[in-house]
Amino acid sequence: MLKLHSFAKFCLLTTLSTILMWQYPAFAWNKAGHMVSGAIAYNDLQQNHQQVIKKIAAILKEHPEYSKFEQQWNSLNKSNISAENKNLYLFMWAAKWPDEARNNQAFNHETWHYINFPYQPSSSSSSIPTETPGEENIIFAFQKNLDIVKSNATNSEKAVAICWLFHLVGDVHQPLHTTKLITNQYPEPEGDRGGTRFYIRVKPDSQTISLHKFWDDLILGSENFQTIRNTATKIRTSYQRNKLPELRETQFNNWAKLESFTIAKQKAYLNGRLSGSSDKNDGKLLLQNYVATAKPIAERRMSLAGYRLADVLNQVFGQR
């Protein structure tokens, strides 16, 4: 009876956790996805730029919430993770930290995670989208934090800015963090808010989720250290630097405008043909091959995020 009671309690907790997970606001990639991009950047720098890792780690140790990293690391050590992996985990933590700081008004910047370039399938315009002057969006945030890291700011301030650089480079590669769909169903000015109001179901018996959350969770759902590391290794193996001609583009705003926005239109919204629901309790069923098509796109975007993050960090810290 005790075992049965324990199992019932476990099932109840699992159900409640699942409900809370679906109700929680959408992130740009989930935390596990951001940790993967941090791990890819770390492994890339470890090959040829180990001094960059040491410089970044030294600054991150002065992060105002570094004690929270230490708590997570100490908990992780109970799983017999070797000490030599501490800087790897620090990169993972830095990449997800801006999401963990969402409840802290001192560090949270909700609008920094995205830019909503409007996509209107009925429009004949094919021009590159433009930014709204003065808008504190992801492009603004990247430059702001890059400037802080390059300035004479304190190491504590730089540590926070470094975490944002980690996170924003990941965010900008999630296609639905660069657009909002504008249709009769999702009218201006808000549209579908980057797919967060575009509700779908993956399978007939699946729960309704937003299209945004679907793309967020394509990489990984677990924050387990070994799983993150293995996923990062798999992606780096599948998408090696010399097979990614996109890496020739080094401008952050073009990663948003020329790449993610285009992918959102063509692959996420299928050039306006994808059907979604405005009812968060009754999502439209995705097309049969949608998941199989979206998964490799997400993995390629994640590989680009990791490599580009390594390049940004090397440009800032490699010459000092």
PDB file of C-alpha atoms in Angstrom:
ATOM      1  CA  MET A   1       0.000   0.000   0.000  1.00  0.00           C
ATOM      2  CA  LEU A   2       2.856   2.346   0.798  1.00  0.00           C
ATOM      3  CA  LYS A   3       4.421   1.721  -2.594  1.00  0.00           C
ATOM      4  CA  LEU A   4       1.090   2.337  -4.314  1.00  0.00           C
ATOM      5  CA  HIS A   5       0.599   5.565  -2.364  1.00  0.00           C
ATOM      6  CA  SER A   6       4.092   6.737  -3.301  1.00  0.00           C
ATOM      7  CA  PHE A   7       3.467   5.947  -6.955  1.00  0.00           C
ATOM      8  CA  ALA A   8       0.163   7.852  -6.910  1.00  0.00           C
ATOM      9  CA  LYS A   9       1.906  10.823  -5.294  1.00  0.00           C
ATOM     10  CA  PHE A  10       4.612  10.698  -7.966  1.00  0.00           C
ATOM     11  CA  CYS A  11       2.005  10.664 -10.728  1.00  0.00           C
ATOM     12  CA  LEU A  12       0.207  13.635  -9.184  1.00  0.00           C
ATOM     13  CA  LEU A  13       3.431  15.646  -8.900  1.00  0.00           C
ATOM     14  CA  THR A  14       4.375  14.762 -12.467  1.00  0.00           C
ATOM     15  CA  THR A  15       0.976  15.894 -13.737  1.00  0.00           C
ATOM     16  CA  LEU A  16       1.166  19.160 -11.826  1.00  0.00           C
ATOM     17  CA  SER A  17       4.694  19.782 -13.115  1.00  0.00           C
ATOM     18  CA  THR A  18       3.547  19.186 -16.674  1.00  0.00           C
ATOM     19  CA  ILE A  19       0.641  21.624 -16.282  1.00  0.00           C
ATOM     20  CA  LEU A  20       2.935  24.284 -14.863  1.00  0.00           C
ATOM     21  CA  MET A  21       5.454  23.696 -17.644  1.00  0.00           C
ATOM     22  CA  TRP A  22       2.860  24.389 -20.341  1.00  0.00           C
ATOM     23  CA  GLN A  23       1.570  27.471 -18.545  1.00  0.00           C
ATOM     24  CA  TYR A  24       4.964  29.066 -17.990  1.00  0.00           C
ATOM     25  CA  PRO A  25       5.870  31.947 -20.315  1.00  0.00           C
ATOM     26  CA  ALA A  26       7.806  30.937 -23.404  1.00  0.00           C
ATOM     27  CA  PHE A  27      11.554  31.381 -23.526  1.00  0.00           C
ATOM     28  CA  ALA A  28      13.867  31.719 -26.516  1.00  0.00           C
ATOM     29  CA  TRP A  29      14.964  28.126 -26.665  1.00  0.00           C
ATOM     30  CA  ASN A  30      14.374  26.517 -23.287  1.00  0.00           C
ATOM     31  CA  LYS A  31      17.089  26.595 -20.623  1.00  0.00           C
ATOM     32  CA  ALA A  32      18.492  23.279 -21.786  1.00  0.00           C
ATOM     33  CA  GLY A  33      18.793  24.628 -25.321  1.00  0.00           C
ATOM     34  CA  HIS A  34      20.721  27.657 -24.117  1.00  0.00           C
ATOM     35  CA  MET A  35      23.019  25.374 -22.135  1.00  0.00           C
ATOM     36  CA  VAL A  36      23.743  23.441 -25.342  1.00  0.00           C
ATOM     37  CA  SER A  37      24.850  26.617 -27.140  1.00  0.00           C
ATOM     38  CA  GLY A  38      27.095  27.479 -24.182  1.00  0.00           C
ATOM     39  CA  ALA A  39      28.634  24.007 -24.326  1.00  0.00           C
ATOM     40  CA  ILE A  40      29.233  24.241 -28.084  1.00  0.00           C
ATOM     41  CA  ALA A  41      30.993  27.596 -27.623  1.00  0.00           C
ATOM     42  CA  TYR A  42      33.103  26.206 -24.770  1.00  0.00           C
ATOM     43  CA  ASN A  43      34.211  23.154 -26.741  1.00  0.00           C
ATOM     44  CA  ASP A  44      35.026  25.291 -29.772  1.00  0.00           C
ATOM     45  CA  LEU A  45      37.151  27.697 -27.720  1.00  0.00           C
ATOM     46  CA  GLN A  46      38.825  24.839 -25.862  1.00  0.00           C
ATOM     47  CA  GLN A  47      40.402  23.610 -29.087  1.00  0.00           C
ATOM     48  CA  ASN A  48      42.315  26.774 -29.942  1.00  0.00           C
ATOM     49  CA  HIS A  49      41.544  29.550 -27.463  1.00  0.00           C
ATOM     50  CA  GLN A  50      41.775  28.166 -23.944  1.00  0.00           C
ATOM     51  CA  GLN A  51      43.005  31.504 -22.612  1.00  0.00           C
ATOM     52  CA  VAL A  52      39.705  33.062 -23.633  1.00  0.00           C
ATOM     53  CA  ILE A  53      37.882  30.537 -21.454  1.00  0.00           C
ATOM     54  CA  LYS A  54      40.100  31.384 -18.477  1.00  0.00           C
ATOM     55  CA  LYS A  55      39.536  35.127 -18.898  1.00  0.00           C
ATOM     56  CA  ILE A  56      35.775  34.735 -19.129  1.00  0.00           C
ATOM     57  CA  ALA A  57      35.640  32.337 -16.182  1.00  0.00           C
ATOM     58  CA  ALA A  58      37.627  34.776 -14.043  1.00  0.00           C
ATOM     59  CA  ILE A  59      35.124  37.566 -14.756  1.00  0.00           C
ATOM     60  CA  LEU A  60      32.082  35.353 -14.282  1.00  0.00           C
ATOM     61  CA  LYS A  61      33.328  34.502 -10.779  1.00  0.00           C
ATOM     62  CA  GLU A  62      32.540  38.117  -9.895  1.00  0.00           C
ATOM     63  CA  HIS A  63      28.953  37.812 -11.113  1.00  0.00           C
ATOM     64  CA  PRO A  64      26.541  39.148  -8.444  1.00  0.00           C
ATOM     65  CA  GLU A  65      24.719  35.806  -8.460  1.00  0.00           C
ATOM     66  CA  TYR A  66      27.776  33.570  -8.769  1.00  0.00           C
ATOM     67  CA  SER A  67      26.817  31.923  -5.470  1.00  0.00           C
ATOM     68  CA  LYS A  68      23.795  30.439  -7.274  1.00  0.00           C
ATOM     69  CA  PHE A  69      26.120  28.870  -9.822  1.00  0.00           C
ATOM     70  CA  GLU A  70      28.218  27.404  -6.992  1.00  0.00           C
ATOM     71  CA  GLN A  71      25.090  25.926  -5.435  1.00  0.00           C
ATOM     72  CA  GLN A  72      24.137  24.274  -8.707  1.00  0.00           C
ATOM     73  CA  TRP A  73      27.701  23.077  -9.274  1.00  0.00           C
ATOM     74  CA  ASN A  74      27.955  21.600  -5.779  1.00  0.00           C
ATOM     75  CA  SER A  75      24.687  19.795  -6.338  1.00  0.00           C
ATOM     76  CA  LEU A  76      25.999  18.535  -9.663  1.00  0.00           C
ATOM     77  CA  ASN A  77      29.184  17.246  -8.017  1.00  0.00           C
ATOM     78  CA  LYS A  78      27.094  14.679  -6.173  1.00  0.00           C
ATOM     79  CA  SER A  79      26.765  12.970  -9.529  1.00  0.00           C
ATOM     80  CA  ASN A  80      30.557  12.519  -9.707  1.00  0.00           C
ATOM     81  CA  ILE A  81      31.130  15.195 -12.351  1.00  0.00           C
ATOM     82  CA  SER A  82      34.866  15.881 -12.435  1.00  0.00           C
ATOM     83  CA  ALA A  83      36.242  19.281 -11.358  1.00  0.00           C
ATOM     84  CA  GLU A  84      37.765  19.842 -14.812  1.00  0.00           C
ATOM     85  CA  ASN A  85      34.221  20.311 -16.122  1.00  0.00           C
ATOM     86  CA  LYS A  86      33.516  23.296 -13.869  1.00  0.00           C
ATOM     87  CA  ASN A  87      34.227  25.919 -16.542  1.00  0.00           C
ATOM     88  CA  LEU A  88      32.155  23.954 -19.042  1.00  0.00           C
ATOM     89  CA  TYR A  89      29.233  24.045 -16.641  1.00  0.00           C
ATOM     90  CA  LEU A  90      29.923  27.743 -15.989  1.00  0.00           C
ATOM     91  CA  PHE A  91      29.427  28.410 -19.712  1.00  0.00           C
ATOM     92  CA  MET A  92      26.193  26.416 -19.610  1.00  0.00           C
ATOM     93  CA  TRP A  93      25.000  28.368 -16.578  1.00  0.00           C
ATOM     94  CA  ALA A  94      25.922  31.737 -18.099  1.00  0.00           C
ATOM     95  CA  ALA A  95      23.879  30.935 -21.210  1.00  0.00           C
ATOM     96  CA  LYS A  96      20.712  30.142 -19.251  1.00  0.00           C
ATOM     97  CA  TRP A  97      21.129  32.718 -16.452  1.00  0.00           C
ATOM     98  CA  PRO A  98      19.053  35.545 -18.052  1.00  0.00           C
ATOM     99  CA  ASP A  99      16.069  33.177 -18.019  1.00  0.00           C
ATOM    100  CA  GLU A 100      16.718  32.264 -14.398  1.00  0.00           C
ATOM    101  CA  ALA A 101      16.851  35.993 -13.574  1.00  0.00           C
ATOM    102  CA  ARG A 102      13.396  36.729 -15.008  1.00  0.00           C
ATOM    103  CA  ASN A 103      11.923  37.105 -11.531  1.00  0.00           C
ATOM    104  CA  ASN A 104      14.636  39.547 -10.448  1.00  0.00           C
ATOM    105  CA  GLN A 105      13.761  43.117 -11.424  1.00  0.00           C
ATOM    106  CA  ALA A 106      17.396  44.160 -11.103  1.00  0.00           C
ATOM    107  CA  PHE A 107      18.395  41.918 -14.005  1.00  0.00           C
ATOM    108  CA  ASN A 108      15.255  41.076 -15.971  1.00  0.00           C
ATOM    109  CA  HIS A 109      14.757  42.739 -19.355  1.00  0.00           C
ATOM    110  CA  GLU A 110      11.765  41.104 -20.984  1.00  0.00           C
ATOM    111  CA  THR A 111      12.021  42.870 -24.344  1.00  0.00           C
ATOM    112  CA  TRP A 112      15.695  42.026 -24.808  1.00  0.00           C
ATOM    113  CA  HIS A 113      14.929  38.431 -25.770  1.00  0.00           C
ATOM    114  CA  TYR A 114      13.342  39.141 -29.156  1.00  0.00           C
ATOM    115  CA  ILE A 115      12.519  41.532 -31.970  1.00  0.00           C
ATOM    116  CA  ASN A 116       9.112  41.378 -33.652  1.00  0.00           C
ATOM    117  CA  PHE A 117       9.684  42.045 -37.327  1.00  0.00           C
ATOM    118  CA  PRO A 118       6.174  41.842 -38.829  1.00  0.00           C
ATOM    119  CA  TYR A 119       5.468  39.069 -41.305  1.00  0.00           C
ATOM    120  CA  GLN A 120       2.300  39.564 -43.332  1.00  0.00           C
ATOM    121  CA  PRO A 121       1.842  36.725 -45.849  1.00  0.00           C
ATOM    122  CA  SER A 122      -0.706  38.736 -47.838  1.00  0.00           C
ATOM    123  CA  SER A 123       1.826  41.518 -48.384  1.00  0.00           C
ATOM    124  CA  SER A 124       3.824  41.547 -51.619  1.00  0.00           C
ATOM    125  CA  SER A 125       6.771  43.235 -49.922  1.00  0.00           C
ATOM    126  CA  SER A 126       9.941  41.148 -49.795  1.00  0.00           C
ATOM    127  CA  SER A 127      12.259  43.795 -48.420  1.00  0.00           C
ATOM    128  CA  ILE A 128      14.533  43.242 -45.434  1.00  0.00           C
ATOM    129  CA  PRO A 129      12.688  44.251 -42.244  1.00  0.00           C
ATOM    130  CA  THR A 130      13.718  47.414 -40.420  1.00  0.00           C
ATOM    131  CA  GLU A 131      14.137  48.127 -36.731  1.00  0.00           C
ATOM    132  CA  THR A 132      12.009  50.544 -34.753  1.00  0.00           C
ATOM    133  CA  PRO A 133      14.236  53.417 -33.533  1.00  0.00           C
ATOM    134  CA  GLY A 134      14.741  53.419 -29.786  1.00  0.00           C
ATOM    135  CA  GLU A 135      13.155  50.007 -29.252  1.00  0.00           C
ATOM    136  CA  GLU A 136      14.915  47.958 -26.581  1.00  0.00           C
ATOM    137  CA  ASN A 137      14.878  44.728 -28.543  1.00  0.00           C
ATOM    138  CA  ILE A 138      17.393  41.923 -28.986  1.00  0.00           C
ATOM    139  CA  ILE A 139      19.545  43.883 -31.459  1.00  0.00           C
ATOM    140  CA  PHE A 140      19.696  46.852 -29.093  1.00  0.00           C
ATOM    141  CA  ALA A 141      20.487  44.552 -26.159  1.00  0.00           C
ATOM    142  CA  PHE A 142      23.335  42.750 -27.906  1.00  0.00           C
ATOM    143  CA  GLN A 143      25.145  45.993 -28.740  1.00  0.00           C
ATOM    144  CA  LYS A 144      24.513  47.423 -25.277  1.00  0.00           C
ATOM    145  CA  ASN A 145      26.008  44.420 -23.509  1.00  0.00           C
ATOM    146  CA  LEU A 146      28.881  44.145 -25.981  1.00  0.00           C
ATOM    147  CA  ASP A 147      29.735  47.779 -25.222  1.00  0.00           C
ATOM    148  CA  ILE A 148      29.693  47.052 -21.483  1.00  0.00           C
ATOM    149  CA  VAL A 149      32.056  44.107 -21.865  1.00  0.00           C
ATOM    150  CA  LYS A 150      34.466  46.258 -23.892  1.00  0.00           C
ATOM    151  CA  SER A 151      34.264  49.203 -21.479  1.00  0.00           C
ATOM    152  CA  ASN A 152      35.921  50.026 -18.157  1.00  0.00           C
ATOM    153  CA  ALA A 153      32.911  48.716 -16.237  1.00  0.00           C
ATOM    154  CA  THR A 154      33.473  46.623 -13.134  1.00  0.00           C
ATOM    155  CA  ASN A 155      33.947  42.894 -13.537  1.00  0.00           C
ATOM    156  CA  SER A 156      30.623  42.390 -11.772  1.00  0.00           C
ATOM    157  CA  GLU A 157      28.865  44.467 -14.438  1.00  0.00           C
ATOM    158  CA  LYS A 158      30.814  42.758 -17.195  1.00  0.00           C
ATOM    159  CA  ALA A 159      29.867  39.347 -15.836  1.00  0.00           C
ATOM    160  CA  VAL A 160      26.175  40.167 -16.143  1.00  0.00           C
ATOM    161  CA  ALA A 161      26.739  41.539 -19.656  1.00  0.00           C
ATOM    162  CA  ILE A 162      28.682  38.404 -20.662  1.00  0.00           C
ATOM    163  CA  CYS A 163      25.742  36.239 -19.595  1.00  0.00           C
ATOM    164  CA  TRP A 164      23.453  38.356 -21.725  1.00  0.00           C
ATOM    165  CA  LEU A 165      25.794  37.969 -24.723  1.00  0.00           C
ATOM    166  CA  PHE A 166      25.710  34.201 -24.248  1.00  0.00           C
ATOM    167  CA  HIS A 167      21.935  34.245 -24.047  1.00  0.00           C
ATOM    168  CA  LEU A 168      21.170  36.725 -26.822  1.00  0.00           C
ATOM    169  CA  VAL A 169      23.343  34.937 -29.379  1.00  0.00           C
ATOM    170  CA  GLY A 170      21.278  31.851 -28.600  1.00  0.00           C
ATOM    171  CA  ASP A 171      17.984  33.746 -28.715  1.00  0.00           C
ATOM    172  CA  VAL A 172      18.570  35.363 -32.090  1.00  0.00           C
ATOM    173  CA  HIS A 173      18.960  31.943 -33.712  1.00  0.00           C
ATOM    174  CA  GLN A 174      15.472  30.838 -32.638  1.00  0.00           C
ATOM    175  CA  PRO A 175      13.459  31.895 -35.713  1.00  0.00           C
ATOM    176  CA  LEU A 176      10.312  32.840 -33.804  1.00  0.00           C
ATOM    177  CA  HIS A 177      12.222  35.367 -31.722  1.00  0.00           C
ATOM    178  CA  THR A 178      12.547  37.606 -34.746  1.00  0.00           C
ATOM    179  CA  THR A 179       9.000  37.907 -36.068  1.00  0.00           C
ATOM    180  CA  LYS A 180       5.293  38.279 -35.434  1.00  0.00           C
ATOM    181  CA  LEU A 181       2.692  36.934 -37.827  1.00  0.00           C
ATOM    182  CA  ILE A 182       0.141  39.514 -39.012  1.00  0.00           C
ATOM    183  CA  THR A 183      -3.130  38.127 -40.436  1.00  0.00           C
ATOM    184  CA  ASN A 184      -6.858  38.619 -39.947  1.00  0.00           C
ATOM    185  CA  GLN A 185      -6.624  35.963 -37.254  1.00  0.00           C
ATOM    186  CA  TYR A 186      -3.662  37.723 -35.626  1.00  0.00           C
ATOM    187  CA  PRO A 187      -4.194  41.426 -36.333  1.00  0.00           C
ATOM    188  CA  GLU A 188      -1.832  44.321 -35.833  1.00  0.00           C
ATOM    189  CA  PRO A 189      -0.185  45.643 -33.797  1.00  0.00           C
ATOM    190  CA  GLU A 190       0.652  42.538 -31.731  1.00  0.00           C
ATOM    191  CA  GLY A 191       0.073  39.801 -34.272  1.00  0.00           C
ATOM    192  CA  ASP A 192       0.758  36.351 -32.865  1.00  0.00           C
ATOM    193  CA  ARG A 193       3.654  37.601 -30.686  1.00  0.00           C
ATOM    194  CA  GLY A 194       6.320  35.400 -32.200  1.00  0.00           C
ATOM    195  CA  GLY A 195       4.115  32.336 -32.286  1.00  0.00           C
ATOM    196  CA  THR A 196       3.184  32.532 -28.603  1.00  0.00           C
ATOM    197  CA  ARG A 197      -0.488  32.983 -29.570  1.00  0.00           C
ATOM    198  CA  PHE A 198      -0.346  30.526 -32.472  1.00  0.00           C
ATOM    199  CA  TYR A 199      -1.602  27.298 -30.889  1.00  0.00           C
ATOM    200  CA  ILE A 200      -0.887  23.853 -32.272  1.00  0.00           C
ATOM    201  CA  ARG A 201      -0.834  20.159 -31.370  1.00  0.00           C
ATOM    202  CA  VAL A 202       2.000  17.906 -32.482  1.00  0.00           C
ATOM    203  CA  LYS A 203      -0.181  14.769 -32.518  1.00  0.00           C
ATOM    204  CA  PRO A 204      -3.959  14.246 -32.377  1.00  0.00           C
ATOM    205  CA  ASP A 205      -3.761  13.233 -28.704  1.00  0.00           C
ATOM    206  CA  SER A 206      -1.111  15.826 -27.732  1.00  0.00           C
ATOM    207  CA  GLN A 207      -1.659  18.796 -25.480  1.00  0.00           C
ATOM    208  CA  THR A 208      -2.122  22.189 -27.066  1.00  0.00           C
ATOM    209  CA  ILE A 209       1.048  24.296 -27.011  1.00  0.00           C
ATOM    210  CA  SER A 210       2.159  27.432 -28.803  1.00  0.00           C
ATOM    211  CA  LEU A 211       4.175  27.227 -31.991  1.00  0.00           C
ATOM    212  CA  HIS A 212       6.812  29.246 -30.168  1.00  0.00           C
ATOM    213  CA  LYS A 213       7.127  26.641 -27.428  1.00  0.00           C
ATOM    214  CA  PHE A 214       7.318  23.895 -30.023  1.00  0.00           C
ATOM    215  CA  TRP A 215      10.401  25.555 -31.549  1.00  0.00           C
ATOM    216  CA  ASP A 216      11.862  26.347 -28.104  1.00  0.00           C
ATOM    217  CA  ASP A 217      11.839  22.677 -27.144  1.00  0.00           C
ATOM    218  CA  LEU A 218      13.142  21.146 -30.382  1.00  0.00           C
ATOM    219  CA  ILE A 219      16.729  20.751 -29.153  1.00  0.00           C
ATOM    220  CA  LEU A 220      16.372  19.220 -25.721  1.00  0.00           C
ATOM    221  CA  GLY A 221      14.122  19.036 -22.674  1.00  0.00           C
ATOM    222  CA  SER A 222      16.591  17.963 -19.987  1.00  0.00           C
ATOM    223  CA  GLU A 223      19.080  20.090 -18.030  1.00  0.00           C
ATOM    224  CA  ASN A 224      21.103  17.004 -17.078  1.00  0.00           C
ATOM    225  CA  PHE A 225      24.810  17.824 -17.476  1.00  0.00           C
ATOM    226  CA  GLN A 226      25.766  14.669 -19.351  1.00  0.00           C
ATOM    227  CA  THR A 227      22.760  14.954 -21.653  1.00  0.00           C
ATOM    228  CA  ILE A 228      23.595  18.590 -22.442  1.00  0.00           C
ATOM    229  CA  ARG A 229      27.237  17.735 -23.148  1.00  0.00           C
ATOM    230  CA  ASN A 230      26.339  14.750 -25.327  1.00  0.00           C
ATOM    231  CA  THR A 231      23.812  16.791 -27.297  1.00  0.00           C
ATOM    232  CA  ALA A 232      26.355  19.570 -27.865  1.00  0.00           C
ATOM    233  CA  THR A 233      28.893  17.021 -29.097  1.00  0.00           C
ATOM    234  CA  LYS A 234      26.345  15.416 -31.416  1.00  0.00           C
ATOM    235  CA  ILE A 235      25.365  18.764 -32.932  1.00  0.00           C
ATOM    236  CA  ARG A 236      28.996  19.851 -33.397  1.00  0.00           C
ATOM    237  CA  THR A 237      29.736  16.541 -35.109  1.00  0.00           C
ATOM    238  CA  SER A 238      26.734  16.810 -37.401  1.00  0.00           C
ATOM    239  CA  TYR A 239      27.261  20.495 -38.201  1.00  0.00           C
ATOM    240  CA  GLN A 240      30.971  21.177 -38.404  1.00  0.00           C
ATOM    241  CA  ARG A 241      32.308  24.679 -38.980  1.00  0.00           C
ATOM    242  CA  ASN A 242      33.562  23.984 -42.482  1.00  0.00           C
ATOM    243  CA  LYS A 243      30.084  22.856 -43.528  1.00  0.00           C
ATOM    244  CA  LEU A 244      28.350  26.050 -42.425  1.00  0.00           C
ATOM    245  CA  PRO A 245      28.759  28.793 -45.052  1.00  0.00           C
ATOM    246  CA  GLU A 246      26.454  30.993 -42.923  1.00  0.00           C
ATOM    247  CA  LEU A 247      29.398  31.627 -40.605  1.00  0.00           C
ATOM    248  CA  ARG A 248      30.730  34.109 -43.130  1.00  0.00           C
ATOM    249  CA  GLU A 249      27.974  36.444 -41.937  1.00  0.00           C
ATOM    250  CA  THR A 250      29.281  38.060 -38.752  1.00  0.00           C
ATOM    251  CA  GLN A 251      26.739  40.850 -38.139  1.00  0.00           C
ATOM    252  CA  PHE A 252      24.318  40.164 -35.297  1.00  0.00           C
ATOM    253  CA  ASN A 253      21.492  42.166 -36.862  1.00  0.00           C
ATOM    254  CA  ASN A 254      21.758  40.087 -40.038  1.00  0.00           C
ATOM    255  CA  TRP A 255      21.501  36.876 -38.036  1.00  0.00           C
ATOM    256  CA  ALA A 256      18.081  38.223 -37.100  1.00  0.00           C
ATOM    257  CA  LYS A 257      17.035  39.962 -40.324  1.00  0.00           C
ATOM    258  CA  LEU A 258      18.504  37.791 -43.062  1.00  0.00           C
ATOM    259  CA  GLU A 259      18.483  34.383 -41.410  1.00  0.00           C
ATOM    260  CA  SER A 260      16.029  33.824 -38.564  1.00  0.00           C
ATOM    261  CA  PHE A 261      13.316  36.056 -40.013  1.00  0.00           C
ATOM    262  CA  THR A 262      13.533  34.255 -43.351  1.00  0.00           C
ATOM    263  CA  ILE A 263      13.438  30.841 -41.678  1.00  0.00           C
ATOM    264  CA  ALA A 264      10.439  31.912 -39.614  1.00  0.00           C
ATOM    265  CA  LYS A 265       8.548  32.877 -42.751  1.00  0.00           C
ATOM    266  CA  GLN A 266       9.536  29.921 -44.894  1.00  0.00           C
ATOM    267  CA  LYS A 267       9.944  27.060 -42.424  1.00  0.00           C
ATOM    268  CA  ALA A 268       8.057  27.958 -39.247  1.00  0.00           C
ATOM    269  CA  TYR A 269       4.983  29.533 -40.880  1.00  0.00           C
ATOM    270  CA  LEU A 270       5.434  27.708 -44.221  1.00  0.00           C
ATOM    271  CA  ASN A 271       5.057  30.962 -46.150  1.00  0.00           C
ATOM    272  CA  GLY A 272       1.728  31.593 -44.439  1.00  0.00           C
ATOM    273  CA  ARG A 273       0.269  28.140 -45.139  1.00  0.00           C
ATOM    274  CA  LEU A 274       0.596  26.746 -41.604  1.00  0.00           C
ATOM    275  CA  SER A 275      -2.721  26.646 -39.761  1.00  0.00           C
ATOM    276  CA  GLY A 276      -2.842  27.662 -36.128  1.00  0.00           C
ATOM    277  CA  SER A 277      -5.525  28.328 -33.559  1.00  0.00           C
ATOM    278  CA  SER A 278      -6.197  31.382 -31.414  1.00  0.00           C
ATOM    279  CA  ASP A 279      -7.696  29.088 -28.768  1.00  0.00           C
ATOM    280  CA  LYS A 280      -5.037  28.056 -26.239  1.00  0.00           C
ATOM    281  CA  ASN A 281      -7.150  25.018 -25.358  1.00  0.00           C
ATOM    282  CA  ASP A 282      -7.649  23.713 -28.869  1.00  0.00           C
ATOM    283  CA  GLY A 283      -4.569  23.855 -31.075  1.00  0.00           C
ATOM    284  CA  LYS A 284      -4.506  22.947 -34.766  1.00  0.00           C
ATOM    285  CA  LEU A 285      -2.780  19.695 -35.637  1.00  0.00           C
ATOM    286  CA  LEU A 286       0.647  20.144 -37.229  1.00  0.00           C
ATOM    287  CA  LEU A 287       1.314  18.734 -40.665  1.00  0.00           C
ATOM    288  CA  GLN A 288       2.665  15.182 -40.582  1.00  0.00           C
ATOM    289  CA  ASN A 289       6.238  15.979 -41.668  1.00  0.00           C
ATOM    290  CA  TYR A 290       6.551  19.309 -39.835  1.00  0.00           C
ATOM    291  CA  VAL A 291       8.523  17.943 -36.863  1.00  0.00           C
ATOM    292  CA  ALA A 292      10.930  15.984 -39.061  1.00  0.00           C
ATOM    293  CA  THR A 293      11.617  19.121 -41.107  1.00  0.00           C
ATOM    294  CA  ALA A 294      11.916  21.510 -38.160  1.00  0.00           C
ATOM    295  CA  LYS A 295      14.281  19.418 -36.027  1.00  0.00           C
ATOM    296  CA  PRO A 296      17.393  19.639 -38.275  1.00  0.00           C
ATOM    297  CA  ILE A 297      16.726  23.339 -38.854  1.00  0.00           C
ATOM    298  CA  ALA A 298      16.772  23.927 -35.095  1.00  0.00           C
ATOM    299  CA  GLU A 299      19.953  21.884 -34.691  1.00  0.00           C
ATOM    300  CA  ARG A 300      21.693  23.825 -37.449  1.00  0.00           C
ATOM    301  CA  ARG A 301      20.626  27.119 -35.859  1.00  0.00           C
ATOM    302  CA  MET A 302      21.937  25.911 -32.513  1.00  0.00           C
ATOM    303  CA  SER A 303      25.296  24.945 -34.007  1.00  0.00           C
ATOM    304  CA  LEU A 304      25.574  28.399 -35.576  1.00  0.00           C
ATOM    305  CA  ALA A 305      24.696  30.000 -32.240  1.00  0.00           C
ATOM    306  CA  GLY A 306      27.464  28.081 -30.466  1.00  0.00           C
ATOM    307  CA  TYR A 307      30.144  28.799 -33.065  1.00  0.00           C
ATOM    308  CA  ARG A 308      29.206  32.450 -33.372  1.00  0.00           C
ATOM    309  CA  LEU A 309      29.198  32.863 -29.615  1.00  0.00           C
ATOM    310  CA  ALA A 310      32.730  31.443 -29.541  1.00  0.00           C
ATOM    311  CA  ASP A 311      33.738  33.887 -32.280  1.00  0.00           C
ATOM    312  CA  VAL A 312      32.236  36.877 -30.437  1.00  0.00           C
ATOM    313  CA  LEU A 313      33.986  35.902 -27.212  1.00  0.00           C
ATOM    314  CA  ASN A 314      37.293  35.372 -29.002  1.00  0.00           C
ATOM    315  CA  GLN A 315      37.029  38.755 -30.701  1.00  0.00           C
ATOM    316  CA  VAL A 316      36.469  40.485 -27.358  1.00  0.00           C
ATOM    317  CA  PHE A 317      38.860  38.541 -25.152  1.00  0.00           C
ATOM    318  CA  GLY A 318      41.326  36.939 -27.544  1.00  0.00           C
ATOM    319  CA  GLN A 319      43.482  40.019 -28.063  1.00  0.00           C
ATOM    320  CA  ARG A 320      43.709  41.110 -24.446  1.00  0.00           C
TER     321      ARG A 320
END
